[in-house]
XYZ file of C-alpha atoms in Angstrom:
375
model
C 82.987 193.698 176.259
C 79.901 193.287 174.608
C 79.831 191.347 171.300
C 77.397 191.518 168.186
C 76.534 187.874 167.515
C 74.469 188.623 164.661
C 72.480 191.331 162.782
C 69.442 191.410 160.184
C 68.204 194.231 157.865
C 64.611 194.027 157.042
C 61.796 196.268 156.000
C 58.148 195.656 156.900
C 54.964 197.524 155.790
C 53.732 199.967 158.101
C 49.710 200.050 158.565
C 47.867 202.061 161.282
C 51.529 203.355 162.420
C 52.579 199.743 163.634
C 54.169 196.529 162.793
C 54.140 193.139 164.825
C 57.525 191.785 166.535
C 57.201 187.795 166.503
C 58.922 185.378 168.740
C 58.856 187.516 171.891
C 55.977 187.956 174.786
C 55.430 188.271 178.167
C 56.670 192.331 177.784
C 57.162 194.113 180.886
C 59.142 197.313 181.888
C 58.220 199.078 178.730
C 59.128 202.609 178.779
C 57.335 204.517 177.455
C 54.500 202.172 177.625
C 53.016 203.376 174.340
C 55.618 202.267 171.840
C 56.287 198.693 172.474
C 52.740 197.037 173.798
C 51.616 193.418 174.040
C 48.083 192.380 173.318
C 46.920 189.078 173.392
C 50.345 187.278 173.578
C 51.289 189.506 170.477
C 54.030 192.235 170.606
C 53.425 195.418 168.516
C 55.927 198.456 167.825
C 54.198 201.514 167.391
C 56.266 203.480 165.045
C 55.657 204.549 161.743
C 59.096 203.830 159.706
C 59.285 200.087 158.258
C 62.953 200.058 157.723
C 64.306 197.916 160.511
C 67.839 196.615 161.586
C 67.527 193.684 164.634
C 70.880 193.120 166.568
C 71.819 190.048 168.721
C 74.229 191.033 171.577
C 75.720 188.911 174.177
C 75.298 191.523 176.875
C 73.772 195.337 176.867
C 75.616 197.438 174.539
C 76.691 200.964 174.741
C 74.429 203.502 172.646
C 75.288 203.244 168.854
C 77.156 205.551 167.064
C 75.756 208.255 164.643
C 72.605 210.098 165.108
C 70.635 207.373 166.499
C 67.639 208.387 169.126
C 66.334 205.708 172.040
C 62.927 205.621 171.759
C 61.803 202.806 173.717
C 63.035 200.011 176.232
C 61.467 196.665 177.403
C 62.143 193.270 178.575
C 60.507 190.542 177.004
C 60.967 186.266 176.867
C 61.858 184.547 173.860
C 59.760 181.498 172.839
C 62.405 179.874 170.469
C 65.054 182.423 170.309
C 64.183 183.126 166.725
C 62.440 186.803 166.141
C 60.826 188.570 162.864
C 58.914 191.133 161.947
C 55.551 191.594 159.782
C 52.738 193.857 159.298
C 49.338 193.615 160.176
C 48.087 193.012 156.345
C 50.876 190.765 155.295
C 53.295 187.874 156.393
C 56.400 189.917 156.147
C 59.599 189.322 154.325
C 60.527 185.933 155.712
C 63.419 187.000 157.118
C 64.392 185.736 160.610
C 67.028 186.219 163.297
C 68.460 183.965 166.206
C 69.001 186.456 169.426
C 69.962 183.472 171.736
C 68.465 180.529 173.286
C 64.932 180.136 173.984
C 62.948 181.084 177.144
C 65.588 183.782 178.163
C 64.548 187.003 179.223
C 65.931 189.558 176.876
C 66.125 193.339 176.979
C 65.179 195.185 173.775
C 66.102 198.717 173.166
C 64.432 200.596 170.017
C 66.682 203.467 168.406
C 65.171 205.895 165.599
C 67.592 207.419 162.884
C 67.855 208.564 159.530
C 68.380 204.952 158.329
C 65.167 203.787 160.028
C 64.781 201.713 163.282
C 67.303 199.744 165.260
C 66.099 196.735 167.588
C 68.656 195.727 170.131
C 68.376 192.403 171.852
C 70.438 191.228 175.034
C 70.142 188.492 177.039
C 69.411 188.975 180.791
C 68.573 185.627 182.693
C 67.260 182.044 181.863
C 63.569 181.918 182.848
C 63.122 178.296 181.877
C 59.831 176.759 183.732
C 58.966 173.285 182.984
C 55.353 173.708 184.048
C 54.841 176.409 181.427
C 57.706 175.821 178.679
C 57.661 171.862 178.394
C 53.823 170.871 179.392
C 53.219 167.691 177.952
C 50.831 167.906 175.065
C 47.214 167.203 175.542
C 47.516 167.590 179.435
C 44.648 169.176 181.121
C 45.552 173.163 182.111
C 44.676 172.538 185.450
C 47.086 170.035 186.462
C 50.198 171.085 188.415
C 52.899 168.537 189.063
C 53.800 168.028 192.506
C 57.481 168.425 192.509
C 58.951 171.138 189.890
C 62.714 170.570 189.059
C 64.299 173.717 188.405
C 67.568 174.225 186.452
C 69.003 177.587 185.462
C 71.864 178.273 182.786
C 74.398 181.179 182.082
C 73.706 182.713 178.342
C 77.629 181.560 177.605
C 76.916 177.897 177.800
C 74.656 178.133 174.937
C 75.972 177.478 171.344
C 73.918 180.406 170.307
C 75.999 182.816 172.469
C 78.603 182.530 169.997
C 78.932 184.848 166.736
C 78.710 182.956 163.625
C 81.976 181.900 162.520
C 82.990 182.544 158.806
C 81.918 179.628 156.727
C 82.561 178.953 152.825
C 79.809 179.101 150.481
C 78.477 175.721 149.817
C 79.201 174.257 146.123
C 77.509 170.558 146.653
C 74.813 169.145 148.429
C 75.504 168.952 152.371
C 76.598 165.767 154.236
C 73.695 163.857 155.103
C 73.169 161.993 158.409
C 73.886 158.435 158.833
C 71.238 155.980 158.076
C 68.875 158.554 156.491
C 67.493 156.012 154.246
C 66.077 154.036 157.446
C 64.629 157.462 158.799
C 62.773 159.013 156.313
C 60.841 156.895 153.364
C 62.106 157.450 149.707
C 59.112 159.601 148.766
C 60.404 162.401 151.089
C 63.830 162.626 149.630
C 64.819 164.409 146.591
C 64.736 162.344 143.583
C 68.889 162.790 142.870
C 69.417 161.520 146.551
C 67.383 158.464 146.437
C 69.477 157.496 143.164
C 72.714 158.384 144.707
C 71.668 155.777 147.496
C 71.889 152.707 145.475
C 68.443 152.531 143.611
C 68.600 151.054 140.279
C 66.904 152.376 137.123
C 66.695 151.086 133.470
C 68.738 153.995 132.556
C 71.744 152.716 134.743
C 71.402 149.115 133.154
C 71.638 150.755 129.553
C 68.228 150.425 128.368
C 66.908 153.012 126.418
C 63.562 153.502 128.009
C 62.606 156.735 126.430
C 62.504 155.124 122.858
C 59.481 153.477 124.090
C 57.689 156.278 125.696
C 54.465 158.351 123.977
C 55.282 161.961 122.631
C 53.010 163.177 125.129
C 55.287 161.642 127.997
C 58.333 163.008 126.420
C 56.681 166.439 126.318
C 55.764 166.500 129.978
C 59.248 165.186 130.658
C 60.800 167.899 128.720
C 58.513 170.405 130.611
C 59.342 168.885 134.278
C 63.140 169.096 133.301
C 62.616 172.875 132.187
C 60.570 173.636 135.617
C 63.179 172.277 137.746
C 65.962 174.067 135.762
C 64.053 177.409 136.493
C 63.619 176.387 140.195
C 67.350 175.731 140.163
C 68.438 178.835 138.643
C 66.022 180.644 141.142
C 67.658 179.094 144.349
C 71.052 179.424 143.276
C 73.518 177.996 145.863
C 70.542 177.596 148.188
C 69.271 174.351 146.146
C 72.269 172.684 148.401
C 70.424 173.861 151.320
C 66.900 172.460 150.870
C 66.348 169.649 153.220
C 63.488 167.659 150.940
C 62.568 169.549 147.927
C 61.578 173.244 146.939
C 57.841 173.365 146.212
C 56.823 171.991 142.882
C 54.895 174.917 141.527
C 57.149 177.596 143.108
C 57.803 179.025 139.638
C 54.075 179.724 139.539
C 53.963 181.482 142.680
C 53.719 185.498 142.618
C 56.991 186.935 143.076
C 56.601 188.380 146.477
C 55.727 184.776 147.648
C 58.811 183.457 146.011
C 60.878 186.119 147.599
C 59.495 185.447 151.009
C 60.295 181.469 150.452
C 63.944 182.234 149.567
C 64.327 184.520 152.840
C 62.824 181.823 155.152
C 65.195 179.567 153.567
C 68.260 181.434 153.668
C 67.134 182.768 157.382
C 66.656 178.816 158.333
C 70.181 177.849 157.013
C 71.807 180.652 159.189
C 69.813 180.016 162.225
C 70.961 176.440 161.926
C 74.538 177.180 161.559
C 74.317 179.439 164.618
C 72.771 176.417 166.685
C 75.512 174.266 165.515
C 78.763 176.685 165.593
C 80.860 173.438 166.437
C 79.673 171.611 163.361
C 78.484 168.642 164.926
C 76.987 166.175 162.887
C 73.396 166.570 162.254
C 70.760 164.039 160.891
C 67.179 164.489 159.942
C 64.099 162.873 161.219
C 60.357 162.490 160.201
C 58.354 165.224 162.285
C 56.475 162.834 164.283
C 59.632 161.200 165.609
C 59.335 164.401 167.693
C 56.408 164.987 169.887
C 56.456 168.577 171.358
C 53.557 170.467 172.717
C 55.667 173.914 171.938
C 55.890 173.208 168.322
C 59.298 171.846 166.077
C 60.860 175.332 165.999
C 64.321 176.073 165.513
C 66.307 176.128 168.826
C 63.902 173.899 170.927
C 65.366 170.550 172.307
C 63.481 167.543 173.026
C 63.595 163.477 172.960
C 63.174 161.864 169.704
C 61.715 158.313 169.146
C 62.864 156.555 166.354
C 63.415 152.785 164.707
C 66.753 152.071 163.258
C 68.305 149.075 161.827
C 69.436 146.443 164.143
C 72.991 145.838 162.814
C 73.473 150.012 162.728
C 71.137 151.519 165.092
C 72.021 155.315 163.670
C 75.907 154.807 163.973
C 77.298 157.793 165.863
C 73.980 160.072 166.044
C 71.066 160.470 168.408
C 73.994 159.667 171.099
C 72.705 162.156 174.093
C 70.949 160.036 176.826
C 70.251 157.144 174.037
C 68.297 154.213 175.162
C 67.323 151.057 173.260
C 63.403 150.746 174.519
C 62.604 147.692 172.206
C 63.756 145.452 169.643
C 61.746 144.079 166.673
C 63.355 140.655 166.152
C 61.457 139.770 162.739
C 62.130 143.073 161.348
C 65.402 143.348 162.670
C 64.919 146.851 164.004
C 65.260 148.792 167.441
C 63.330 151.730 168.972
C 65.735 154.231 170.150
C 65.388 157.407 171.968
C 67.778 160.244 172.366
C 67.863 164.140 173.191
C 68.348 166.320 170.073
C 67.996 169.962 169.372
C 66.066 171.191 166.252
C 67.931 173.103 163.740
C 65.287 173.399 160.754
C 62.514 171.846 159.381
C 60.618 171.435 156.114
C 57.978 169.498 154.526
C 57.291 167.484 157.429
C 61.251 166.532 157.863
C 63.211 168.007 161.115
C 67.122 168.357 160.741
C 68.648 167.969 164.241
C 71.885 167.491 166.071
C 72.547 165.851 169.571
C 71.520 168.145 172.606
C 74.814 169.392 174.529
C 74.906 171.234 178.222
C 71.921 173.191 179.170
C 69.552 171.830 176.375
C 70.075 168.308 177.882
C 69.237 169.642 181.322
C 66.198 171.214 180.278
C 64.714 168.157 178.968
C 65.635 166.009 181.616
C 64.467 168.527 184.309
C 60.843 168.589 182.385
C 60.541 164.981 182.216
C 61.118 164.494 185.718
C 58.679 167.306 186.611
C 55.994 165.602 184.782
C 56.754 162.012 185.378
C 54.305 161.183 188.080
C 51.363 163.579 186.880
C 48.405 161.841 185.037
C 45.119 163.063 184.042
Protein backbone atom coordinates (compact mmCIF):
# COMPACT_ATOMS: atom_id res chain seq x y z
CA UNK A 1 0.00 0.00 0.00
CA UNK A 2 1.46 3.40 -0.96
CA UNK A 3 2.82 5.43 1.95
CA UNK A 4 3.22 9.20 2.11
CA UNK A 5 6.80 9.83 3.28
CA UNK A 6 6.81 13.61 3.56
CA UNK A 7 5.04 16.72 2.29
CA UNK A 8 5.86 20.38 1.92
CA UNK A 9 3.60 23.40 1.43
CA UNK A 10 5.23 26.27 -0.39
CA UNK A 11 4.44 29.25 -2.57
CA UNK A 12 6.42 30.60 -5.47
CA UNK A 13 6.23 33.84 -7.43
CA UNK A 14 5.00 33.26 -10.97
CA UNK A 15 6.72 35.14 -13.77
CA UNK A 16 6.05 34.60 -17.45
CA UNK A 17 3.46 31.97 -16.43
CA UNK A 18 6.12 29.60 -15.11
CA UNK A 19 8.33 28.62 -12.16
CA UNK A 20 11.43 26.46 -11.76
CA UNK A 21 11.68 23.02 -10.17
CA UNK A 22 15.16 22.37 -8.72
CA UNK A 23 16.88 19.09 -7.88
CA UNK A 24 15.69 17.00 -10.83
CA UNK A 25 16.66 16.77 -14.49
CA UNK A 26 16.89 14.34 -17.42
CA UNK A 27 13.21 14.79 -17.93
CA UNK A 28 11.46 12.38 -20.27
CA UNK A 29 8.05 10.91 -21.05
CA UNK A 30 6.41 14.28 -20.27
CA UNK A 31 2.73 14.47 -21.17
CA UNK A 32 1.66 16.96 -22.32
CA UNK A 33 4.99 18.21 -23.52
CA UNK A 34 4.30 21.90 -22.83
CA UNK A 35 3.64 21.79 -19.06
CA UNK A 36 6.84 20.26 -17.63
CA UNK A 37 9.82 21.27 -19.77
CA UNK A 38 13.60 20.93 -19.40
CA UNK A 39 16.00 23.44 -20.93
CA UNK A 40 19.76 23.45 -20.27
CA UNK A 41 19.47 21.06 -17.30
CA UNK A 42 16.75 23.17 -15.66
CA UNK A 43 13.15 21.97 -15.29
CA UNK A 44 10.32 24.51 -15.70
CA UNK A 45 6.66 24.13 -14.85
CA UNK A 46 4.33 26.17 -17.09
CA UNK A 47 1.37 26.73 -14.78
CA UNK A 48 0.23 30.05 -13.37
CA UNK A 49 -0.68 29.10 -9.78
CA UNK A 50 2.14 29.60 -7.29
CA UNK A 51 0.52 27.76 -4.37
CA UNK A 52 2.21 24.38 -4.31
CA UNK A 53 2.23 21.24 -2.23
CA UNK A 54 5.02 18.72 -2.87
CA UNK A 55 4.51 15.14 -1.73
CA UNK A 56 7.03 12.27 -1.57
CA UNK A 57 5.58 8.73 -1.79
CA UNK A 58 7.22 5.33 -1.63
CA UNK A 59 5.35 4.16 -4.74
CA UNK A 60 2.81 5.47 -7.21
CA UNK A 61 -0.29 6.49 -5.30
CA UNK A 62 -3.96 6.69 -6.30
CA UNK A 63 -5.48 10.00 -7.37
CA UNK A 64 -5.99 12.44 -4.48
CA UNK A 65 -9.41 12.97 -2.99
CA UNK A 66 -11.43 16.04 -3.82
CA UNK A 67 -11.55 18.16 -6.93
CA UNK A 68 -7.94 17.69 -8.04
CA UNK A 69 -7.46 17.42 -11.81
CA UNK A 70 -4.40 15.73 -13.31
CA UNK A 71 -2.55 18.19 -15.53
CA UNK A 72 0.80 16.60 -16.42
CA UNK A 73 3.07 13.63 -15.78
CA UNK A 74 6.76 12.97 -16.42
CA UNK A 75 9.79 11.00 -15.36
CA UNK A 76 12.99 12.57 -14.09
CA UNK A 77 16.24 11.79 -12.25
CA UNK A 78 17.00 13.32 -8.83
CA UNK A 79 20.49 14.75 -8.37
CA UNK A 80 20.57 14.40 -4.58
CA UNK A 81 16.97 13.57 -3.69
CA UNK A 82 16.29 17.12 -2.44
CA UNK A 83 13.91 19.29 -4.47
CA UNK A 84 12.63 22.85 -4.18
CA UNK A 85 10.94 25.64 -6.12
CA UNK A 86 11.89 29.14 -7.21
CA UNK A 87 10.79 31.73 -9.71
CA UNK A 88 12.71 33.24 -12.59
CA UNK A 89 12.99 36.50 -10.68
CA UNK A 90 13.78 35.40 -7.10
CA UNK A 91 15.45 32.67 -5.10
CA UNK A 92 12.27 31.18 -3.72
CA UNK A 93 11.27 30.64 -0.10
CA UNK A 94 14.23 28.41 0.80
CA UNK A 95 11.96 25.47 1.67
CA UNK A 96 13.06 22.05 0.40
CA UNK A 97 11.92 18.46 0.69
CA UNK A 98 13.66 15.08 0.44
CA UNK A 99 11.80 12.84 -2.03
CA UNK A 100 14.18 9.87 -1.69
CA UNK A 101 17.72 8.68 -2.49
CA UNK A 102 19.94 10.39 -5.08
CA UNK A 103 20.31 9.19 -8.66
CA UNK A 104 16.96 7.44 -8.74
CA UNK A 105 14.43 7.86 -11.49
CA UNK A 106 11.17 9.27 -10.17
CA UNK A 107 7.70 9.66 -11.48
CA UNK A 108 6.13 13.10 -11.21
CA UNK A 109 2.46 13.90 -11.56
CA UNK A 110 1.02 17.42 -11.23
CA UNK A 111 -2.58 18.07 -10.19
CA UNK A 112 -4.50 21.35 -10.22
CA UNK A 113 -7.24 22.18 -7.75
CA UNK A 114 -8.89 24.95 -5.79
CA UNK A 115 -6.00 24.84 -3.29
CA UNK A 116 -3.33 25.33 -5.95
CA UNK A 117 -0.93 22.75 -7.38
CA UNK A 118 -0.04 19.31 -6.09
CA UNK A 119 3.30 17.79 -7.20
CA UNK A 120 3.62 14.08 -6.38
CA UNK A 121 6.91 12.18 -6.66
CA UNK A 122 7.44 8.44 -6.36
CA UNK A 123 10.51 6.25 -7.01
CA UNK A 124 10.79 4.06 -10.11
CA UNK A 125 14.31 2.63 -10.25
CA UNK A 126 17.96 3.09 -9.31
CA UNK A 127 19.87 4.66 -12.23
CA UNK A 128 23.22 5.33 -10.56
CA UNK A 129 26.08 5.34 -13.08
CA UNK A 130 29.59 5.94 -11.68
CA UNK A 131 30.76 7.34 -15.01
CA UNK A 132 28.17 10.13 -14.77
CA UNK A 133 27.30 10.54 -11.11
CA UNK A 134 30.67 9.91 -9.43
CA UNK A 135 33.19 11.25 -11.90
CA UNK A 136 36.47 12.32 -10.22
CA UNK A 137 36.93 16.07 -9.97
CA UNK A 138 39.21 17.59 -12.58
CA UNK A 139 39.24 14.54 -14.85
CA UNK A 140 39.06 15.23 -18.57
CA UNK A 141 35.52 14.77 -19.87
CA UNK A 142 36.80 12.60 -22.74
CA UNK A 143 38.20 9.90 -20.43
CA UNK A 144 36.10 6.76 -20.08
CA UNK A 145 36.94 3.99 -17.58
CA UNK A 146 37.77 0.61 -19.05
CA UNK A 147 35.63 -1.38 -16.60
CA UNK A 148 32.46 0.08 -15.11
CA UNK A 149 31.29 -1.49 -11.86
CA UNK A 150 27.50 -1.33 -11.73
CA UNK A 151 25.40 -1.62 -8.58
CA UNK A 152 21.64 -1.54 -8.26
CA UNK A 153 19.50 -1.09 -5.17
CA UNK A 154 15.86 -1.16 -4.22
CA UNK A 155 14.15 1.94 -2.90
CA UNK A 156 13.33 0.18 0.36
CA UNK A 157 17.05 -0.36 1.06
CA UNK A 158 17.56 3.37 1.67
CA UNK A 159 17.04 5.24 4.96
CA UNK A 160 15.02 7.92 3.14
CA UNK A 161 12.43 5.29 2.13
CA UNK A 162 10.85 5.61 5.56
CA UNK A 163 8.57 8.39 6.84
CA UNK A 164 9.95 10.73 9.44
CA UNK A 165 9.31 9.40 12.96
CA UNK A 166 7.72 11.68 15.52
CA UNK A 167 10.56 13.35 17.41
CA UNK A 168 10.42 15.59 20.48
CA UNK A 169 11.13 19.27 19.97
CA UNK A 170 14.74 19.93 21.00
CA UNK A 171 15.19 22.09 24.09
CA UNK A 172 18.99 22.14 24.22
CA UNK A 173 21.95 21.99 21.90
CA UNK A 174 22.15 18.75 19.95
CA UNK A 175 24.73 16.17 21.00
CA UNK A 176 28.01 16.60 19.20
CA UNK A 177 30.19 13.98 17.60
CA UNK A 178 33.20 12.62 19.45
CA UNK A 179 36.49 14.42 19.10
CA UNK A 180 34.91 17.55 17.64
CA UNK A 181 37.70 19.77 18.97
CA UNK A 182 40.15 17.71 16.92
CA UNK A 183 38.04 18.15 13.78
CA UNK A 184 37.15 21.81 13.63
CA UNK A 185 39.36 24.71 14.66
CA UNK A 186 37.87 26.63 17.60
CA UNK A 187 37.24 29.64 15.36
CA UNK A 188 34.53 27.71 13.52
CA UNK A 189 32.68 26.73 16.69
CA UNK A 190 30.03 28.79 18.46
CA UNK A 191 31.57 30.65 21.38
CA UNK A 192 29.52 28.80 23.99
CA UNK A 193 30.73 25.45 22.66
CA UNK A 194 34.36 26.49 22.71
CA UNK A 195 34.01 27.48 26.36
CA UNK A 196 32.22 24.25 27.20
CA UNK A 197 35.16 22.24 25.93
CA UNK A 198 37.37 23.42 28.75
CA UNK A 199 38.67 26.78 27.57
CA UNK A 200 39.84 29.00 30.43
CA UNK A 201 38.79 32.63 30.68
CA UNK A 202 39.49 35.38 33.24
CA UNK A 203 35.82 35.30 34.27
CA UNK A 204 36.00 31.64 35.29
CA UNK A 205 39.04 32.46 37.43
CA UNK A 206 37.12 35.07 39.39
CA UNK A 207 38.81 38.12 37.84
CA UNK A 208 36.68 41.22 37.28
CA UNK A 209 38.06 41.71 33.79
CA UNK A 210 35.31 44.16 32.74
CA UNK A 211 36.46 46.70 35.28
CA UNK A 212 39.59 47.42 33.24
CA UNK A 213 37.75 47.85 29.92
CA UNK A 214 37.00 51.24 28.34
CA UNK A 215 33.46 52.67 28.10
CA UNK A 216 33.64 52.22 24.34
CA UNK A 217 34.45 48.53 24.74
CA UNK A 218 31.60 48.12 27.22
CA UNK A 219 29.15 49.75 24.83
CA UNK A 220 30.27 47.51 21.97
CA UNK A 221 29.94 44.49 24.25
CA UNK A 222 26.42 45.55 25.27
CA UNK A 223 25.43 46.02 21.64
CA UNK A 224 26.86 42.63 20.68
CA UNK A 225 24.90 40.95 23.47
CA UNK A 226 21.71 42.72 22.42
CA UNK A 227 22.26 41.69 18.78
CA UNK A 228 22.77 38.09 19.89
CA UNK A 229 19.60 38.22 22.00
CA UNK A 230 17.61 39.38 18.97
CA UNK A 231 19.11 36.62 16.81
CA UNK A 232 18.25 34.00 19.46
CA UNK A 233 14.66 35.27 19.61
CA UNK A 234 14.40 35.12 15.82
CA UNK A 235 15.77 31.56 15.67
CA UNK A 236 13.70 30.23 18.58
CA UNK A 237 14.22 26.49 18.98
CA UNK A 238 16.18 26.50 15.72
CA UNK A 239 19.10 28.12 17.54
CA UNK A 240 19.96 24.69 18.93
CA UNK A 241 20.13 23.28 15.40
CA UNK A 242 22.73 25.70 13.99
CA UNK A 243 25.92 23.80 13.13
CA UNK A 244 28.32 26.72 13.62
CA UNK A 245 26.71 30.13 14.07
CA UNK A 246 23.99 32.26 12.51
CA UNK A 247 25.16 35.09 10.24
CA UNK A 248 26.52 37.89 12.42
CA UNK A 249 24.51 40.52 10.52
CA UNK A 250 21.31 38.47 10.30
CA UNK A 251 19.16 41.17 11.93
CA UNK A 252 20.30 43.68 9.30
CA UNK A 253 19.04 41.50 6.45
CA UNK A 254 15.76 42.34 4.70
CA UNK A 255 12.82 40.43 6.18
CA UNK A 256 12.47 38.28 3.06
CA UNK A 257 16.11 37.20 3.30
CA UNK A 258 15.77 36.40 7.01
CA UNK A 259 12.70 34.28 6.29
CA UNK A 260 14.58 32.43 3.57
CA UNK A 261 17.45 31.69 5.96
CA UNK A 262 15.04 30.31 8.57
CA UNK A 263 13.25 28.19 5.96
CA UNK A 264 16.55 26.80 4.69
CA UNK A 265 17.63 25.97 8.24
CA UNK A 266 14.30 24.36 9.13
CA UNK A 267 14.23 22.33 5.90
CA UNK A 268 17.85 21.28 6.38
CA UNK A 269 17.14 19.96 9.87
CA UNK A 270 14.12 17.98 8.65
CA UNK A 271 16.04 16.52 5.70
CA UNK A 272 18.91 15.51 7.99
CA UNK A 273 16.46 13.66 10.25
CA UNK A 274 14.95 11.82 7.30
CA UNK A 275 18.43 10.80 6.15
CA UNK A 276 19.13 9.43 9.62
CA UNK A 277 15.86 7.80 10.77
CA UNK A 278 17.62 5.38 13.13
CA UNK A 279 19.38 8.17 14.99
CA UNK A 280 22.90 7.01 14.18
CA UNK A 281 25.67 9.01 15.80
CA UNK A 282 26.52 12.09 13.75
CA UNK A 283 29.74 14.06 13.59
CA UNK A 284 31.04 17.13 11.84
CA UNK A 285 33.84 17.59 9.36
CA UNK A 286 35.48 20.44 7.57
CA UNK A 287 34.20 20.81 4.04
CA UNK A 288 37.71 20.27 2.68
CA UNK A 289 37.79 16.81 4.27
CA UNK A 290 35.26 15.76 1.64
CA UNK A 291 36.24 15.97 -2.02
CA UNK A 292 33.24 15.29 -4.22
CA UNK A 293 32.83 16.48 -7.80
CA UNK A 294 29.05 16.64 -7.33
CA UNK A 295 29.35 18.95 -4.31
CA UNK A 296 28.54 18.43 -0.64
CA UNK A 297 24.76 18.28 -0.84
CA UNK A 298 22.66 16.37 1.71
CA UNK A 299 22.00 12.76 0.70
CA UNK A 300 25.29 12.20 -1.12
CA UNK A 301 27.81 9.66 0.16
CA UNK A 302 31.58 9.83 -0.22
CA UNK A 303 34.90 9.03 1.39
CA UNK A 304 36.18 11.46 4.02
CA UNK A 305 39.85 12.01 4.88
CA UNK A 306 40.62 13.31 8.35
CA UNK A 307 43.40 13.66 10.88
CA UNK A 308 42.52 12.44 14.37
CA UNK A 309 44.32 12.20 17.70
CA UNK A 310 46.41 9.02 17.87
CA UNK A 311 45.15 7.97 21.30
CA UNK A 312 41.47 8.39 20.32
CA UNK A 313 41.12 8.39 16.52
CA UNK A 314 37.45 9.37 16.18
CA UNK A 315 36.18 6.90 18.75
CA UNK A 316 33.04 5.21 17.46
CA UNK A 317 32.61 7.47 14.41
CA UNK A 318 34.06 7.26 10.90
CA UNK A 319 33.77 3.48 11.14
CA UNK A 320 32.54 2.47 7.68
CA UNK A 321 35.42 1.14 5.53
CA UNK A 322 37.83 2.79 7.96
CA UNK A 323 41.51 2.74 7.07
CA UNK A 324 44.50 4.27 8.81
CA UNK A 325 46.61 5.67 5.98
CA UNK A 326 49.41 7.47 7.80
CA UNK A 327 50.76 8.28 11.24
CA UNK A 328 52.27 11.57 12.30
CA UNK A 329 54.58 10.34 15.08
CA UNK A 330 55.68 13.77 16.35
CA UNK A 331 52.19 15.23 16.11
CA UNK A 332 50.65 12.06 17.58
CA UNK A 333 48.00 12.01 14.87
CA UNK A 334 46.57 9.49 12.42
CA UNK A 335 45.20 10.09 8.93
CA UNK A 336 41.96 8.13 8.76
CA UNK A 337 39.50 7.58 5.94
CA UNK A 338 35.96 6.24 5.97
CA UNK A 339 32.73 6.44 3.97
CA UNK A 340 30.11 8.89 5.19
CA UNK A 341 26.74 10.26 4.14
CA UNK A 342 26.21 14.02 4.21
CA UNK A 343 23.24 15.19 6.27
CA UNK A 344 23.60 18.98 6.02
CA UNK A 345 26.17 21.74 5.80
CA UNK A 346 26.81 25.28 6.99
CA UNK A 347 29.69 27.76 6.84
CA UNK A 348 32.16 25.22 5.48
CA UNK A 349 31.21 22.55 8.05
CA UNK A 350 29.26 19.40 7.14
CA UNK A 351 27.33 17.11 9.45
CA UNK A 352 27.63 13.45 8.46
CA UNK A 353 26.99 9.92 9.67
CA UNK A 354 28.63 6.63 8.76
CA UNK A 355 27.30 5.35 5.43
CA UNK A 356 25.21 2.18 5.28
CA UNK A 357 24.05 -0.44 2.75
CA UNK A 358 23.60 0.92 -0.79
CA UNK A 359 25.42 4.13 0.12
CA UNK A 360 28.60 2.14 0.74
CA UNK A 361 28.10 0.02 -2.36
CA UNK A 362 27.90 3.07 -4.62
CA UNK A 363 31.09 4.66 -3.28
CA UNK A 364 33.04 1.38 -3.53
CA UNK A 365 31.72 0.80 -7.07
CA UNK A 366 32.80 4.29 -8.12
CA UNK A 367 36.28 3.83 -6.62
CA UNK A 368 36.74 0.53 -8.44
CA UNK A 369 35.45 2.01 -11.68
CA UNK A 370 37.91 4.90 -11.68
CA UNK A 371 40.86 3.27 -9.89
CA UNK A 372 42.96 2.67 -13.02
CA UNK A 373 41.91 5.74 -15.03
CA UNK A 374 44.41 8.57 -15.27
CA UNK A 375 44.72 11.75 -17.33
